[in-house]
mmCIF file of C-alpha atoms in Angstrom:
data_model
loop_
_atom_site.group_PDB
_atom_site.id
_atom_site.type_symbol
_atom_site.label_atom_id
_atom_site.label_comp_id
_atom_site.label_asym_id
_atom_site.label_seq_id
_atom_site.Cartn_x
_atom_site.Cartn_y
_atom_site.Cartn_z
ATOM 1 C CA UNK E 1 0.000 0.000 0.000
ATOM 2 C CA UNK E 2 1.638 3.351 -1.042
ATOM 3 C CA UNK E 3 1.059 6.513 0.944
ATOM 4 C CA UNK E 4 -0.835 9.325 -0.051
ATOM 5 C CA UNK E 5 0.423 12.120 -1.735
ATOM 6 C CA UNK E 6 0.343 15.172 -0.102
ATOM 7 C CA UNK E 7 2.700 18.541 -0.237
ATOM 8 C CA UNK E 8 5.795 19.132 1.774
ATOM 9 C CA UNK E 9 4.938 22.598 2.790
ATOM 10 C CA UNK E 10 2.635 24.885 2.839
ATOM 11 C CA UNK E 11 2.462 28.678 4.577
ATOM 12 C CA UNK E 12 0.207 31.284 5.082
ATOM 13 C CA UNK E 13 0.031 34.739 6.975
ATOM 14 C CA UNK E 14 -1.983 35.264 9.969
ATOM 15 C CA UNK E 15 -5.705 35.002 9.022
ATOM 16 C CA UNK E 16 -5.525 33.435 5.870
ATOM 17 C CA UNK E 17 -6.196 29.930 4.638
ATOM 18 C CA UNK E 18 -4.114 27.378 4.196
ATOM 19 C CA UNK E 19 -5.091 23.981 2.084
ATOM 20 C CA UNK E 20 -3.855 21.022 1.924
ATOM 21 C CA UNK E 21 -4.563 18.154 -0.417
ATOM 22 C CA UNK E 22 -4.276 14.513 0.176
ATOM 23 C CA UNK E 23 -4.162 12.259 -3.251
ATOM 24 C CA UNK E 24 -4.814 8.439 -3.161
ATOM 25 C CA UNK E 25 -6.661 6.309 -5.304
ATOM 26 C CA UNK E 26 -10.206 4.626 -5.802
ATOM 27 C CA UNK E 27 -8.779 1.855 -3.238
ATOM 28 C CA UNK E 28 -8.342 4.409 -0.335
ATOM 29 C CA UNK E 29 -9.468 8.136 -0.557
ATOM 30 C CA UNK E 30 -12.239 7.192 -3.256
ATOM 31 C CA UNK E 31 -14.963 5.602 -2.037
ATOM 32 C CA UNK E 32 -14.560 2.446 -0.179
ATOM 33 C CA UNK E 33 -17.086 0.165 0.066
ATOM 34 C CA UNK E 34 -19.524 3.662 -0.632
ATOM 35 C CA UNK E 35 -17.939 5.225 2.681
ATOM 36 C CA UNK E 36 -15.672 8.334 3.226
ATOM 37 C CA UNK E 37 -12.914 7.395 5.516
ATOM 38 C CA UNK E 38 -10.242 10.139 5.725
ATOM 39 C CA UNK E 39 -8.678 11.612 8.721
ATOM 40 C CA UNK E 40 -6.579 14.743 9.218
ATOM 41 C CA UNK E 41 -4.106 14.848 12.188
ATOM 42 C CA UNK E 42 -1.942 17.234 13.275
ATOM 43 C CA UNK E 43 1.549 16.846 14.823
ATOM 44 C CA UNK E 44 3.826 18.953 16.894
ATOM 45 C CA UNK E 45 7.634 18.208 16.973
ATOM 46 C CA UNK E 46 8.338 15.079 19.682
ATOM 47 C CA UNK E 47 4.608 15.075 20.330
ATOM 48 C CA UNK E 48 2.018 12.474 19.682
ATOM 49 C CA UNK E 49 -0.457 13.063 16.427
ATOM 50 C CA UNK E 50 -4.280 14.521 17.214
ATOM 51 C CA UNK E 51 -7.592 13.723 15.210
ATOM 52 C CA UNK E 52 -8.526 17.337 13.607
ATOM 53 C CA UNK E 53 -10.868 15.921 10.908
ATOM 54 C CA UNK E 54 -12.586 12.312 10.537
ATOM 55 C CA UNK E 55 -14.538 10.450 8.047
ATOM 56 C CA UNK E 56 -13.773 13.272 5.535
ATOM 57 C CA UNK E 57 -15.480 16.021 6.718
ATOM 58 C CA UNK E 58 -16.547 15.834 11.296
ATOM 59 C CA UNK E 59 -14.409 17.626 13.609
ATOM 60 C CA UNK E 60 -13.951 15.855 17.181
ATOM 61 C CA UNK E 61 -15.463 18.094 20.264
ATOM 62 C CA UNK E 62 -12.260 20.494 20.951
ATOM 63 C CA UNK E 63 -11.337 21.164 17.244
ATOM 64 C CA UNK E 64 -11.584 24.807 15.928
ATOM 65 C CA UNK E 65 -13.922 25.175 13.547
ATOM 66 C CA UNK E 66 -11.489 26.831 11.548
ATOM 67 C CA UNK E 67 -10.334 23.407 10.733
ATOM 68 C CA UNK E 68 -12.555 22.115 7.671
ATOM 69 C CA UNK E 69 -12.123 18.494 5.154
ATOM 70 C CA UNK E 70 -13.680 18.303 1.787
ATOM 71 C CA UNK E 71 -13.173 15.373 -0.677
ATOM 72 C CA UNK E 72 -13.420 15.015 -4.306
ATOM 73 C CA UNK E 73 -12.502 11.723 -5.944
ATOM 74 C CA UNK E 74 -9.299 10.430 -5.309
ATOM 75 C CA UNK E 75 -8.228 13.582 -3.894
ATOM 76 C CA UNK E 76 -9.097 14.709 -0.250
ATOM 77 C CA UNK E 77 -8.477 18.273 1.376
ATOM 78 C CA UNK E 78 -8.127 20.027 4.998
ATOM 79 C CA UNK E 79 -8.355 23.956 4.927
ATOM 80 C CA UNK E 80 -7.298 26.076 7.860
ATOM 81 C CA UNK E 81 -8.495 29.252 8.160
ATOM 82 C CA UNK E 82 -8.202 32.377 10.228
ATOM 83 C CA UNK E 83 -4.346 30.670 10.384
ATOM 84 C CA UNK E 84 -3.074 31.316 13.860
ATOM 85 C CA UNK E 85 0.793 30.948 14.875
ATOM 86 C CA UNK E 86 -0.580 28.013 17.369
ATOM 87 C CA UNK E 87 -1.517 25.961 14.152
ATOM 88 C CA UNK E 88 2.005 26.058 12.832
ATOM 89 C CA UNK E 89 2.826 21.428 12.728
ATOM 90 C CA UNK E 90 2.891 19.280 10.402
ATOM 91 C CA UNK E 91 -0.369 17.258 9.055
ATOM 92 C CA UNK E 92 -1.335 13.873 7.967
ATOM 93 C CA UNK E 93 -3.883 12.948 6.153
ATOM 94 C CA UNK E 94 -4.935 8.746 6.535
ATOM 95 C CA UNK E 95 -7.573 6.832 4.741
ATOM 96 C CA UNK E 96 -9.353 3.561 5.298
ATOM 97 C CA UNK E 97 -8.105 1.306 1.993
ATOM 98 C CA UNK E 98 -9.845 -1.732 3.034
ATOM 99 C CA UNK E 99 -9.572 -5.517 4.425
ATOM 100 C CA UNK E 100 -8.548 -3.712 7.914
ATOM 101 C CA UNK E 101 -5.173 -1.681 6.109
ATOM 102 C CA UNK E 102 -4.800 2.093 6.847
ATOM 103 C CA UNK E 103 -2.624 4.278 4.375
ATOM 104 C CA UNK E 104 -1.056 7.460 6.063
ATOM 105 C CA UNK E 105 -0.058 10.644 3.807
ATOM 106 C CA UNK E 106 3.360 12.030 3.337
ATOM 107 C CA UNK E 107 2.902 14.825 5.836
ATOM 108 C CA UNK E 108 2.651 18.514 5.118
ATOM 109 C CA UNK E 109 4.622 21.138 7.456
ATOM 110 C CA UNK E 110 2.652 24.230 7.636
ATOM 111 C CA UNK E 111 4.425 27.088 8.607
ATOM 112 C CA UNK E 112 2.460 30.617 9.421
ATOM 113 C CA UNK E 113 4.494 33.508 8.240
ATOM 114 C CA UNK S 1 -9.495 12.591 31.439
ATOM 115 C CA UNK S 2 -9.182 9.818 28.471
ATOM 116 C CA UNK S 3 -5.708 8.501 28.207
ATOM 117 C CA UNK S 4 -3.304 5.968 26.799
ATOM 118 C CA UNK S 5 0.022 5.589 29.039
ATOM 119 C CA UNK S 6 2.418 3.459 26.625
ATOM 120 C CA UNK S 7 5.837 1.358 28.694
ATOM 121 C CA UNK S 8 8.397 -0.371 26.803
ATOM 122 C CA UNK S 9 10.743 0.385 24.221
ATOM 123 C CA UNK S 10 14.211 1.336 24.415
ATOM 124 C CA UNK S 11 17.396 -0.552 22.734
ATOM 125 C CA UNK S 12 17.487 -3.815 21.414
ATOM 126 C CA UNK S 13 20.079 -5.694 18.797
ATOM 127 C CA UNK S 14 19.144 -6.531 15.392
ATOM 128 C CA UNK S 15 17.138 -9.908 15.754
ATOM 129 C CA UNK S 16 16.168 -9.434 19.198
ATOM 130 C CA UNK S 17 12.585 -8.928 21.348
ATOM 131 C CA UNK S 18 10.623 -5.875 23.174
ATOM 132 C CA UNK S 19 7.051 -5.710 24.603
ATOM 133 C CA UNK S 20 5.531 -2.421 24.321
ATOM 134 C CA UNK S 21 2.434 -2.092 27.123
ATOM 135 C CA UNK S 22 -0.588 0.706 26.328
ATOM 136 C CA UNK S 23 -2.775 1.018 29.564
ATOM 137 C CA UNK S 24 -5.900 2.577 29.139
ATOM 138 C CA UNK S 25 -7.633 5.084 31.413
ATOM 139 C CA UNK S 26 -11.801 6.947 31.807
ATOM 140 C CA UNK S 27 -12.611 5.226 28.738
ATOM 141 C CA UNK S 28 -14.626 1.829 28.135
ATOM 142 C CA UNK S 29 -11.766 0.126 26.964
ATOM 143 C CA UNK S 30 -13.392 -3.527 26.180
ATOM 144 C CA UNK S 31 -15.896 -1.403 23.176
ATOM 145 C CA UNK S 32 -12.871 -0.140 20.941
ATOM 146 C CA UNK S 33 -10.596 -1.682 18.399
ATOM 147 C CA UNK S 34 -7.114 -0.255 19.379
ATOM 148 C CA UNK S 35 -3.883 0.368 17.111
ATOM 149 C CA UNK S 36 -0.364 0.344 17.008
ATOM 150 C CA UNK S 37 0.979 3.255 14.827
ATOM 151 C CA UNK S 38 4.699 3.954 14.716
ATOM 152 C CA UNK S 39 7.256 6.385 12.767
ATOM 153 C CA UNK S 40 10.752 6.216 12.195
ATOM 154 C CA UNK S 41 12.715 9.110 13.039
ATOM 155 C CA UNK S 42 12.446 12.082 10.652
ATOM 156 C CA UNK S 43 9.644 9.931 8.459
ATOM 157 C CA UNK S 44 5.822 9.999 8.479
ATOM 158 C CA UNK S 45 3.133 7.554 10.274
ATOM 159 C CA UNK S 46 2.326 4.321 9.363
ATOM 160 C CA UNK S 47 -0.286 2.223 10.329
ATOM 161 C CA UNK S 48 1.460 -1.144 11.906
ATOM 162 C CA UNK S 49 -1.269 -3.941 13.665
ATOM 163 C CA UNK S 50 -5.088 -3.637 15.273
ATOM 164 C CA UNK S 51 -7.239 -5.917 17.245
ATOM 165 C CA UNK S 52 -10.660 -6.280 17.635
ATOM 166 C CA UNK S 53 -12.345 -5.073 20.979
ATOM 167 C CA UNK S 54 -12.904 -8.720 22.198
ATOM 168 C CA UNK S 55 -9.658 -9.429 21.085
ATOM 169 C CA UNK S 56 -10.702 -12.536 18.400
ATOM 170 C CA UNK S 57 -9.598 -10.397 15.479
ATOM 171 C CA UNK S 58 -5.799 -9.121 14.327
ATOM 172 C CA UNK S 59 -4.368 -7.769 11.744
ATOM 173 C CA UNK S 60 -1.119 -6.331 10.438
ATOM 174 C CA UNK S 61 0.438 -4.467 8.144
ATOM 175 C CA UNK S 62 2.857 -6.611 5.585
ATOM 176 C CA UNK S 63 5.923 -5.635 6.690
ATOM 177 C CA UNK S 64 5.364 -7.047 10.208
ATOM 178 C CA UNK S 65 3.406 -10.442 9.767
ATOM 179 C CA UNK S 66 5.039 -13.445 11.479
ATOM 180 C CA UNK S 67 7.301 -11.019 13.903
ATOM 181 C CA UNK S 68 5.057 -8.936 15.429
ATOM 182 C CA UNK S 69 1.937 -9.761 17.697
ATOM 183 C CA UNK S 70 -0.837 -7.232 19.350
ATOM 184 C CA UNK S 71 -3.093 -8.640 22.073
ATOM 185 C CA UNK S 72 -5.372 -7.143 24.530
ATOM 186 C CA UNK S 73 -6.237 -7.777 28.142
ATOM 187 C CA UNK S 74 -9.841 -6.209 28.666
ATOM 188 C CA UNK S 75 -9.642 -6.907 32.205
ATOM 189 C CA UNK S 76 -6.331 -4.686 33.129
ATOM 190 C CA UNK S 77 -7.751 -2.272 30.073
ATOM 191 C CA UNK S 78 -4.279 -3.076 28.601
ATOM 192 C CA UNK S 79 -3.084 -3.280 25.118
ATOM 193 C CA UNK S 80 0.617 -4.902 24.260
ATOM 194 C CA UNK S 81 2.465 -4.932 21.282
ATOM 195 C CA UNK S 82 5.162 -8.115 21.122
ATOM 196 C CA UNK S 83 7.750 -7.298 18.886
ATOM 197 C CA UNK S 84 10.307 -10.113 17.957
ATOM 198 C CA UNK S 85 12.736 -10.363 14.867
ATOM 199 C CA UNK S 86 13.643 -6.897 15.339
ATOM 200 C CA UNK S 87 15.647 -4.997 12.420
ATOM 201 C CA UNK S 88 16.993 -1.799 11.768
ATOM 202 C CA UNK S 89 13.918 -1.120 9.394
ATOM 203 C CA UNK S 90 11.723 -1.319 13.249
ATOM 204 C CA UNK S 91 13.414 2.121 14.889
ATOM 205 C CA UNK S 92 10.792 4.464 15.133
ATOM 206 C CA UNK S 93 8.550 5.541 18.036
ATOM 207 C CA UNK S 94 5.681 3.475 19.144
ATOM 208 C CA UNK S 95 2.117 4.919 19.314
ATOM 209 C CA UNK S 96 -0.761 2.831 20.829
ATOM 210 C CA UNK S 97 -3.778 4.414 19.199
ATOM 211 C CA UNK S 98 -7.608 4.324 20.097
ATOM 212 C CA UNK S 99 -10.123 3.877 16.710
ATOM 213 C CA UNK S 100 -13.222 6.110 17.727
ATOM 214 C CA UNK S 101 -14.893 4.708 14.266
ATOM 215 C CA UNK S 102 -15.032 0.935 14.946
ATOM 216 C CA UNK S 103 -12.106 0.128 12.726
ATOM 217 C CA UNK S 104 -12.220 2.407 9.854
ATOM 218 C CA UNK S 105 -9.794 4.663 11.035
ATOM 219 C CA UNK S 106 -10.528 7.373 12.912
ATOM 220 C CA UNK S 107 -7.141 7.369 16.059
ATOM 221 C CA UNK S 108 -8.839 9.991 18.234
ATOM 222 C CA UNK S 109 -6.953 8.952 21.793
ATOM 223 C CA UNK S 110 -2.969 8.543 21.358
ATOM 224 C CA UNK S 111 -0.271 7.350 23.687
ATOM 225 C CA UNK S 112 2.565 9.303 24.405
ATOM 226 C CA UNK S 113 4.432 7.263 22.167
ATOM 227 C CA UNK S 114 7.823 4.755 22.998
ATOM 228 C CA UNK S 115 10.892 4.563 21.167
ATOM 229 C CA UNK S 116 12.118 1.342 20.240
ATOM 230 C CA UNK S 117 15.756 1.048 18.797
ATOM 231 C CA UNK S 118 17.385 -1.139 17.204
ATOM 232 C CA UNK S 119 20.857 -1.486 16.499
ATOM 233 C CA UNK S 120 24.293 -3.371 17.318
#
């Protein structure tokens, strides 16, 4: 199983939005099964990962509403906006592929300007 | 508060064994299918063995089948990750993971995560 593709970097000013995109294929990101199963986590340095975005679009109780996932195809997206200095970490995107195997994504490190 | 305390790890020589331990806490730890999820240093995540919450399912990703083993002990709301054969390709940290979506993915409680090691 190959991980998804997703950008190394990507920065924004205070306030602005930041997306980032998440590519797979129909055996991961695309539909599964008719399900959306992508997750967005976001990392600080030597810290463990947390759950910003599940099954493509909910936000756990805690997460900003700033924090938004959209999906289209193969391809799967996380938007931050209002970027604050506090959201500066990198993020992975995962996806159910099926027959109990998770794919992770490369990781993007967003940096606020 | 939910939580996942993780024990184990540390430095082992190429071929040899480690138990990781994930002890669970305020959460009904018998209803959830729970993860290992590990990354080497400098790398991304990936995805390495769950188990079902009564424990009668397993599964693994390729690259650890016939070395590693995950089990559960409902009782002392314990998860354990066995970890024998060990090679250089294993060094990463250690995250015991809890799935809030049955199993389809969705690691919404995370231990503190162990290093494991290994090297001559």
């Amino acid at each position: 199983q190959s991980a998804l593709t997703q950008p190394p970097s990507a920065s924004g000013s205070p306030g602005q939005s930041v997306t980032i995109s998440c590519t797979g294929t129909s055996s991961d990101v695309g539909d599964v099964g008719g399900y959306d199963y992508v997750s967005w986590y976001q990392q600080r340095p030597g810290k463990a990962p947390k759950l910003m975005i599940y099954e493509v679009t909910k936000r756990p109780s805690g997460v900003p509403d700033r924090f938004s996932g959209s999906k289209s195809g193969n391809t799967a997206s996380l938007t931050v906006s209002g970027l604050q200095a506090d959201d500066e970490a990198d993020y992975y995107c995962s996806s159910y592929a099926g027959s109990n195997n998770y794919v992770f994504g490369t990781g993007t490190k967003v940096t606020v300007l | 508060e939910e939580q996942l305390v993780e024990s184990g790890g540390g430095l082992v020589q190429p071929g040899g064994s480690l138990r990781l331990s994930c002890v669970a806490s305020a959460f009904t730890f018998k209803t959830y299918w729970m993860n290992w999820v590990r990354q080497a240093p400098g790398k991304g995540l990936e995805w390495v063995a769950n188990i079902k919450p009564d424990g009668s399912d397993k599964y693994y990703v390729d690259s650890v089948k016939g070395r590693f083993t995950i089990s559960r002990d409902n009782a002392k709301n314990s998860l354990y990750l066995q970890m024998n054969s060990l090679g250089a390709e294993d060094t990463a940290v250690y995250y015991c993971a809890r799935d809030r979506s049955w199993n389809y993915g969705a690691f919404d409680i995370w231990g503190q995560g162990r290093m494991v090691i290994v090297s001559s």
